Amino acid sequence: MDWSEVVTLSYRTFLTMLVIMDPVGLAPMFIALARDRPAFEKRRLALKATLVAGGIIFVFGLFGRALLEHLGISLSAFRIAGGILLFMVALDMVSARQSATKETPEEEREAQEREDISVFPLAIPLIAGPGTLASIMIQTNAAHGDPLLMFAVFLVTGVVLALCYLALRLSNQIAKGLGLTGVNVVTRVLGVLLGALAVQYIADGTLELMRGGLRLN
């Protein structure tokens, strides 16, 4: 096994998942959604949201390829679609506004009235949104079925999910420490990185289609 390949894929997966899940950006959203709930309930919501999102990502990473094959969708097309979605999120992040691909104003108002916000909108779509699912598909495909590479992808994704959980748990402290301006600055920097990754996804997918990669390989 070429360990340099493991390190490279792990690093790329970590950067991609860190940027698209945006743990720091989750903190102010969680504050707004959880409002004046007691601390023990916030801890429960944070844990449940992280576990649900992790389960969705794990299942999609394992079986997403089979689903695409069943629907007759090539990985090249999926990579381009994922890149477009990521770029839309990146634009919103650079503008320091909530992404339209994550939830609509109607969904946000509904979430404020819901008793349990852990599944919606925290787990889906704030953590395990379309961009995250597209990214895990691309990273697991890059592992080419190798058990060690697959393990590395899921392990690194688990680390990012743990960071999301910590961000939710420490949301009040993060918001107070960074302030609104600080959170916006961090979000904008991550947005620029995400935009570059999205363009790379689109470019790679387009090149594959031009080379005749119309089928999953």
PDB file of C-alpha atoms in Angstrom:
ATOM      1  CA  MET A   1       0.000   0.000   0.000  1.00  0.00           C
ATOM      2  CA  ASP A   2       1.301   3.432  -0.968  1.00  0.00           C
ATOM      3  CA  TRP A   3       0.914   5.391   2.273  1.00  0.00           C
ATOM      4  CA  SER A   4       1.368   8.672   0.426  1.00  0.00           C
ATOM      5  CA  GLU A   5      -1.930   7.931  -1.351  1.00  0.00           C
ATOM      6  CA  VAL A   6      -3.629   7.364   2.002  1.00  0.00           C
ATOM      7  CA  VAL A   7      -2.268  10.649   3.364  1.00  0.00           C
ATOM      8  CA  THR A   8      -3.217  12.574   0.224  1.00  0.00           C
ATOM      9  CA  LEU A   9      -6.772  11.242   0.139  1.00  0.00           C
ATOM     10  CA  SER A  10      -7.170  11.790   3.892  1.00  0.00           C
ATOM     11  CA  TYR A  11      -5.989  15.389   3.620  1.00  0.00           C
ATOM     12  CA  ARG A  12      -8.233  16.108   0.645  1.00  0.00           C
ATOM     13  CA  THR A  13     -11.224  14.516   2.374  1.00  0.00           C
ATOM     14  CA  PHE A  14     -10.584  16.457   5.577  1.00  0.00           C
ATOM     15  CA  LEU A  15     -10.317  19.792   3.773  1.00  0.00           C
ATOM     16  CA  THR A  16     -13.390  19.128   1.638  1.00  0.00           C
ATOM     17  CA  MET A  17     -15.585  17.990   4.514  1.00  0.00           C
ATOM     18  CA  LEU A  18     -14.346  20.714   6.856  1.00  0.00           C
ATOM     19  CA  VAL A  19     -15.195  23.417   4.353  1.00  0.00           C
ATOM     20  CA  ILE A  20     -18.581  22.069   3.263  1.00  0.00           C
ATOM     21  CA  MET A  21     -19.821  21.138   6.769  1.00  0.00           C
ATOM     22  CA  ASP A  22     -18.415  24.410   8.155  1.00  0.00           C
ATOM     23  CA  PRO A  23     -18.409  23.660  11.919  1.00  0.00           C
ATOM     24  CA  VAL A  24     -17.829  27.323  12.816  1.00  0.00           C
ATOM     25  CA  GLY A  25     -20.739  28.403  10.637  1.00  0.00           C
ATOM     26  CA  LEU A  26     -23.007  25.900  12.385  1.00  0.00           C
ATOM     27  CA  ALA A  27     -22.585  27.645  15.726  1.00  0.00           C
ATOM     28  CA  PRO A  28     -24.658  30.803  15.046  1.00  0.00           C
ATOM     29  CA  MET A  29     -27.322  28.761  13.252  1.00  0.00           C
ATOM     30  CA  PHE A  30     -27.625  26.445  16.244  1.00  0.00           C
ATOM     31  CA  ILE A  31     -27.897  29.412  18.605  1.00  0.00           C
ATOM     32  CA  ALA A  32     -30.745  30.840  16.537  1.00  0.00           C
ATOM     33  CA  LEU A  33     -32.581  27.516  16.338  1.00  0.00           C
ATOM     34  CA  ALA A  34     -32.062  26.352  19.923  1.00  0.00           C
ATOM     35  CA  ARG A  35     -32.855  29.780  21.378  1.00  0.00           C
ATOM     36  CA  ASP A  36     -33.472  29.597  25.144  1.00  0.00           C
ATOM     37  CA  ARG A  37     -33.553  25.815  25.496  1.00  0.00           C
ATOM     38  CA  PRO A  38     -31.832  24.471  28.620  1.00  0.00           C
ATOM     39  CA  ALA A  39     -28.202  23.350  28.382  1.00  0.00           C
ATOM     40  CA  PHE A  40     -28.975  19.632  28.767  1.00  0.00           C
ATOM     41  CA  GLU A  41     -31.422  19.778  25.861  1.00  0.00           C
ATOM     42  CA  LYS A  42     -28.909  21.599  23.668  1.00  0.00           C
ATOM     43  CA  ARG A  43     -26.387  18.837  24.375  1.00  0.00           C
ATOM     44  CA  ARG A  44     -28.944  16.198  23.432  1.00  0.00           C
ATOM     45  CA  LEU A  45     -29.863  17.989  20.217  1.00  0.00           C
ATOM     46  CA  ALA A  46     -26.210  18.435  19.252  1.00  0.00           C
ATOM     47  CA  LEU A  47     -25.421  14.743  19.779  1.00  0.00           C
ATOM     48  CA  LYS A  48     -28.515  13.489  17.976  1.00  0.00           C
ATOM     49  CA  ALA A  49     -27.984  15.805  15.000  1.00  0.00           C
ATOM     50  CA  THR A  50     -24.374  14.691  14.629  1.00  0.00           C
ATOM     51  CA  LEU A  51     -25.225  10.981  14.842  1.00  0.00           C
ATOM     52  CA  VAL A  52     -28.093  11.243  12.348  1.00  0.00           C
ATOM     53  CA  ALA A  53     -25.968  13.222   9.898  1.00  0.00           C
ATOM     54  CA  GLY A  54     -23.110  10.740  10.313  1.00  0.00           C
ATOM     55  CA  GLY A  55     -25.411   7.816   9.585  1.00  0.00           C
ATOM     56  CA  ILE A  56     -26.723   9.449   6.432  1.00  0.00           C
ATOM     57  CA  ILE A  57     -23.223  10.281   5.204  1.00  0.00           C
ATOM     58  CA  PHE A  58     -21.930   6.785   5.975  1.00  0.00           C
ATOM     59  CA  VAL A  59     -24.807   5.028   4.176  1.00  0.00           C
ATOM     60  CA  PHE A  60     -24.581   7.347   1.194  1.00  0.00           C
ATOM     61  CA  GLY A  61     -20.825   6.867   1.016  1.00  0.00           C
ATOM     62  CA  LEU A  62     -21.255   3.080   0.912  1.00  0.00           C
ATOM     63  CA  PHE A  63     -24.314   2.740  -1.311  1.00  0.00           C
ATOM     64  CA  GLY A  64     -24.479   6.010  -3.239  1.00  0.00           C
ATOM     65  CA  ARG A  65     -22.556   4.512  -6.129  1.00  0.00           C
ATOM     66  CA  ALA A  66     -25.055   1.653  -6.469  1.00  0.00           C
ATOM     67  CA  LEU A  67     -27.900   4.161  -6.420  1.00  0.00           C
ATOM     68  CA  LEU A  68     -26.339   6.173  -9.239  1.00  0.00           C
ATOM     69  CA  GLU A  69     -25.811   3.016 -11.268  1.00  0.00           C
ATOM     70  CA  HIS A  70     -29.455   2.053 -10.749  1.00  0.00           C
ATOM     71  CA  LEU A  71     -30.578   5.492 -11.952  1.00  0.00           C
ATOM     72  CA  GLY A  72     -28.155   5.458 -14.887  1.00  0.00           C
ATOM     73  CA  ILE A  73     -26.269   8.532 -13.693  1.00  0.00           C
ATOM     74  CA  SER A  74     -22.536   8.710 -14.390  1.00  0.00           C
ATOM     75  CA  LEU A  75     -20.126   9.788 -11.685  1.00  0.00           C
ATOM     76  CA  SER A  76     -18.911  12.508 -14.040  1.00  0.00           C
ATOM     77  CA  ALA A  77     -22.401  14.025 -14.176  1.00  0.00           C
ATOM     78  CA  PHE A  78     -22.786  13.640 -10.413  1.00  0.00           C
ATOM     79  CA  ARG A  79     -19.411  15.325  -9.864  1.00  0.00           C
ATOM     80  CA  ILE A  80     -20.461  18.291 -12.024  1.00  0.00           C
ATOM     81  CA  ALA A  81     -23.814  18.572 -10.244  1.00  0.00           C
ATOM     82  CA  GLY A  82     -22.069  18.353  -6.882  1.00  0.00           C
ATOM     83  CA  GLY A  83     -19.597  21.025  -7.941  1.00  0.00           C
ATOM     84  CA  ILE A  84     -22.412  23.360  -8.949  1.00  0.00           C
ATOM     85  CA  LEU A  85     -24.145  22.827  -5.599  1.00  0.00           C
ATOM     86  CA  LEU A  86     -20.888  23.423  -3.743  1.00  0.00           C
ATOM     87  CA  PHE A  87     -20.280  26.602  -5.705  1.00  0.00           C
ATOM     88  CA  MET A  88     -23.740  27.900  -4.802  1.00  0.00           C
ATOM     89  CA  VAL A  89     -22.970  27.259  -1.145  1.00  0.00           C
ATOM     90  CA  ALA A  90     -19.572  28.941  -1.557  1.00  0.00           C
ATOM     91  CA  LEU A  91     -21.168  32.075  -3.002  1.00  0.00           C
ATOM     92  CA  ASP A  92     -23.489  32.319  -0.016  1.00  0.00           C
ATOM     93  CA  MET A  93     -20.592  31.752   2.370  1.00  0.00           C
ATOM     94  CA  VAL A  94     -18.478  34.488   0.770  1.00  0.00           C
ATOM     95  CA  SER A  95     -21.491  36.799   1.020  1.00  0.00           C
ATOM     96  CA  ALA A  96     -21.883  35.722   4.684  1.00  0.00           C
ATOM     97  CA  ARG A  97     -25.511  34.801   4.193  1.00  0.00           C
ATOM     98  CA  GLN A  98     -27.330  31.551   4.802  1.00  0.00           C
ATOM     99  CA  SER A  99     -27.196  29.181   1.860  1.00  0.00           C
ATOM    100  CA  ALA A 100     -30.398  28.763  -0.133  1.00  0.00           C
ATOM    101  CA  THR A 101     -29.414  25.147  -0.798  1.00  0.00           C
ATOM    102  CA  LYS A 102     -29.660  24.394   2.910  1.00  0.00           C
ATOM    103  CA  GLU A 103     -33.083  25.651   3.931  1.00  0.00           C
ATOM    104  CA  THR A 104     -35.718  28.078   2.772  1.00  0.00           C
ATOM    105  CA  PRO A 105     -37.214  30.862   4.928  1.00  0.00           C
ATOM    106  CA  GLU A 106     -40.389  28.768   5.211  1.00  0.00           C
ATOM    107  CA  GLU A 107     -38.370  25.788   6.438  1.00  0.00           C
ATOM    108  CA  GLU A 108     -36.535  28.002   8.917  1.00  0.00           C
ATOM    109  CA  ARG A 109     -39.815  29.333  10.350  1.00  0.00           C
ATOM    110  CA  GLU A 110     -41.099  25.764  10.598  1.00  0.00           C
ATOM    111  CA  ALA A 111     -37.920  24.722  12.382  1.00  0.00           C
ATOM    112  CA  GLN A 112     -38.401  27.425  14.996  1.00  0.00           C
ATOM    113  CA  GLU A 113     -41.790  25.912  15.847  1.00  0.00           C
ATOM    114  CA  ARG A 114     -40.649  22.293  15.911  1.00  0.00           C
ATOM    115  CA  GLU A 115     -39.962  20.603  19.220  1.00  0.00           C
ATOM    116  CA  ASP A 116     -37.034  18.551  17.904  1.00  0.00           C
ATOM    117  CA  ILE A 117     -34.656  20.435  15.600  1.00  0.00           C
ATOM    118  CA  SER A 118     -31.932  17.773  15.594  1.00  0.00           C
ATOM    119  CA  VAL A 119     -33.023  15.886  12.451  1.00  0.00           C
ATOM    120  CA  PHE A 120     -34.367  18.901  10.572  1.00  0.00           C
ATOM    121  CA  PRO A 121     -32.772  21.289   9.959  1.00  0.00           C
ATOM    122  CA  LEU A 122     -29.569  20.434  11.857  1.00  0.00           C
ATOM    123  CA  ALA A 123     -28.740  16.946  10.546  1.00  0.00           C
ATOM    124  CA  ILE A 124     -30.514  17.514   7.227  1.00  0.00           C
ATOM    125  CA  PRO A 125     -29.676  19.731   5.445  1.00  0.00           C
ATOM    126  CA  LEU A 126     -27.278  21.851   7.526  1.00  0.00           C
ATOM    127  CA  ILE A 127     -24.723  19.090   8.172  1.00  0.00           C
ATOM    128  CA  ALA A 128     -25.578  16.327   5.694  1.00  0.00           C
ATOM    129  CA  GLY A 129     -26.714  18.552   2.852  1.00  0.00           C
ATOM    130  CA  PRO A 130     -26.432  17.902  -0.898  1.00  0.00           C
ATOM    131  CA  GLY A 131     -22.897  19.259  -0.996  1.00  0.00           C
ATOM    132  CA  THR A 132     -21.779  16.904   1.773  1.00  0.00           C
ATOM    133  CA  LEU A 133     -23.358  13.889   0.101  1.00  0.00           C
ATOM    134  CA  ALA A 134     -21.808  14.782  -3.240  1.00  0.00           C
ATOM    135  CA  SER A 135     -18.423  15.162  -1.567  1.00  0.00           C
ATOM    136  CA  ILE A 136     -18.508  11.822   0.266  1.00  0.00           C
ATOM    137  CA  MET A 137     -19.482  10.109  -2.989  1.00  0.00           C
ATOM    138  CA  ILE A 138     -16.539  11.647  -4.786  1.00  0.00           C
ATOM    139  CA  GLN A 139     -14.068  10.823  -2.022  1.00  0.00           C
ATOM    140  CA  THR A 140     -15.187   7.194  -1.658  1.00  0.00           C
ATOM    141  CA  ASN A 141     -14.995   6.781  -5.416  1.00  0.00           C
ATOM    142  CA  ALA A 142     -11.402   8.050  -5.265  1.00  0.00           C
ATOM    143  CA  ALA A 143     -10.672   5.158  -2.875  1.00  0.00           C
ATOM    144  CA  HIS A 144     -11.422   2.687  -5.727  1.00  0.00           C
ATOM    145  CA  GLY A 145     -12.857   0.163  -3.273  1.00  0.00           C
ATOM    146  CA  ASP A 146      -9.580  -0.174  -1.364  1.00  0.00           C
ATOM    147  CA  PRO A 147     -10.507  -1.036   2.278  1.00  0.00           C
ATOM    148  CA  LEU A 148      -7.742   1.069   3.808  1.00  0.00           C
ATOM    149  CA  LEU A 149      -8.529   4.108   1.674  1.00  0.00           C
ATOM    150  CA  MET A 150     -12.237   3.725   2.398  1.00  0.00           C
ATOM    151  CA  PHE A 151     -11.478   3.502   6.104  1.00  0.00           C
ATOM    152  CA  ALA A 152      -9.350   6.657   5.863  1.00  0.00           C
ATOM    153  CA  VAL A 153     -12.168   8.555   4.142  1.00  0.00           C
ATOM    154  CA  PHE A 154     -14.760   7.599   6.751  1.00  0.00           C
ATOM    155  CA  LEU A 155     -12.353   8.113   9.647  1.00  0.00           C
ATOM    156  CA  VAL A 156     -11.467  11.634   8.530  1.00  0.00           C
ATOM    157  CA  THR A 157     -15.145  12.398   7.888  1.00  0.00           C
ATOM    158  CA  GLY A 158     -15.875  11.193  11.420  1.00  0.00           C
ATOM    159  CA  VAL A 159     -13.266  13.622  12.747  1.00  0.00           C
ATOM    160  CA  VAL A 160     -14.988  16.502  10.957  1.00  0.00           C
ATOM    161  CA  LEU A 161     -18.350  15.361  12.344  1.00  0.00           C
ATOM    162  CA  ALA A 162     -16.787  15.401  15.820  1.00  0.00           C
ATOM    163  CA  LEU A 163     -15.698  18.996  15.177  1.00  0.00           C
ATOM    164  CA  CYS A 164     -19.286  19.818  14.173  1.00  0.00           C
ATOM    165  CA  TYR A 165     -20.509  18.325  17.442  1.00  0.00           C
ATOM    166  CA  LEU A 166     -17.983  20.372  19.421  1.00  0.00           C
ATOM    167  CA  ALA A 167     -19.019  23.507  17.547  1.00  0.00           C
ATOM    168  CA  LEU A 168     -22.657  22.873  18.428  1.00  0.00           C
ATOM    169  CA  ARG A 169     -21.763  22.181  22.053  1.00  0.00           C
ATOM    170  CA  LEU A 170     -19.605  25.293  22.267  1.00  0.00           C
ATOM    171  CA  SER A 171     -21.797  27.471  20.062  1.00  0.00           C
ATOM    172  CA  ASN A 172     -22.404  30.126  22.712  1.00  0.00           C
ATOM    173  CA  GLN A 173     -18.700  30.441  23.521  1.00  0.00           C
ATOM    174  CA  ILE A 174     -17.735  30.523  19.821  1.00  0.00           C
ATOM    175  CA  ALA A 175     -20.259  33.230  19.013  1.00  0.00           C
ATOM    176  CA  LYS A 176     -19.204  35.337  21.991  1.00  0.00           C
ATOM    177  CA  GLY A 177     -15.503  34.876  21.273  1.00  0.00           C
ATOM    178  CA  LEU A 178     -15.590  35.583  17.549  1.00  0.00           C
ATOM    179  CA  GLY A 179     -18.483  37.975  17.429  1.00  0.00           C
ATOM    180  CA  LEU A 180     -20.610  38.385  14.324  1.00  0.00           C
ATOM    181  CA  THR A 181     -17.723  39.909  12.374  1.00  0.00           C
ATOM    182  CA  GLY A 182     -15.372  37.085  13.316  1.00  0.00           C
ATOM    183  CA  VAL A 183     -17.843  34.387  12.307  1.00  0.00           C
ATOM    184  CA  ASN A 184     -18.402  36.154   8.977  1.00  0.00           C
ATOM    185  CA  VAL A 185     -14.660  36.410   8.325  1.00  0.00           C
ATOM    186  CA  VAL A 186     -14.105  32.694   8.984  1.00  0.00           C
ATOM    187  CA  THR A 187     -17.121  31.797   6.845  1.00  0.00           C
ATOM    188  CA  ARG A 188     -15.874  33.933   3.940  1.00  0.00           C
ATOM    189  CA  VAL A 189     -12.402  32.367   4.009  1.00  0.00           C
ATOM    190  CA  LEU A 190     -13.920  28.879   4.004  1.00  0.00           C
ATOM    191  CA  GLY A 191     -16.221  29.987   1.191  1.00  0.00           C
ATOM    192  CA  VAL A 192     -13.279  30.926  -1.036  1.00  0.00           C
ATOM    193  CA  LEU A 193     -11.673  27.526  -0.455  1.00  0.00           C
ATOM    194  CA  LEU A 194     -14.969  25.780  -1.136  1.00  0.00           C
ATOM    195  CA  GLY A 195     -15.404  27.737  -4.362  1.00  0.00           C
ATOM    196  CA  ALA A 196     -12.007  26.551  -5.583  1.00  0.00           C
ATOM    197  CA  LEU A 197     -12.878  22.935  -4.733  1.00  0.00           C
ATOM    198  CA  ALA A 198     -16.217  23.289  -6.532  1.00  0.00           C
ATOM    199  CA  VAL A 199     -14.535  24.582  -9.696  1.00  0.00           C
ATOM    200  CA  GLN A 200     -12.124  21.630  -9.556  1.00  0.00           C
ATOM    201  CA  TYR A 201     -15.050  19.199  -9.261  1.00  0.00           C
ATOM    202  CA  ILE A 202     -16.761  20.752 -12.281  1.00  0.00           C
ATOM    203  CA  ALA A 203     -13.546  20.791 -14.315  1.00  0.00           C
ATOM    204  CA  ASP A 204     -12.755  17.147 -13.503  1.00  0.00           C
ATOM    205  CA  GLY A 205     -16.293  16.024 -14.314  1.00  0.00           C
ATOM    206  CA  THR A 206     -16.333  17.960 -17.590  1.00  0.00           C
ATOM    207  CA  LEU A 207     -13.008  16.476 -18.688  1.00  0.00           C
ATOM    208  CA  GLU A 208     -14.264  12.975 -17.907  1.00  0.00           C
ATOM    209  CA  LEU A 209     -17.423  13.548 -19.956  1.00  0.00           C
ATOM    210  CA  MET A 210     -15.372  14.910 -22.861  1.00  0.00           C
ATOM    211  CA  ARG A 211     -13.235  11.769 -22.740  1.00  0.00           C
ATOM    212  CA  GLY A 212     -16.359   9.655 -23.016  1.00  0.00           C
ATOM    213  CA  GLY A 213     -16.772   8.862 -19.334  1.00  0.00           C
ATOM    214  CA  LEU A 214     -20.537   8.606 -19.570  1.00  0.00           C
ATOM    215  CA  ARG A 215     -20.688   5.514 -17.405  1.00  0.00           C
ATOM    216  CA  LEU A 216     -19.670   4.912 -13.822  1.00  0.00           C
ATOM    217  CA  ASN A 217     -16.281   3.232 -13.632  1.00  0.00           C
TER     218      ASN A 217
END
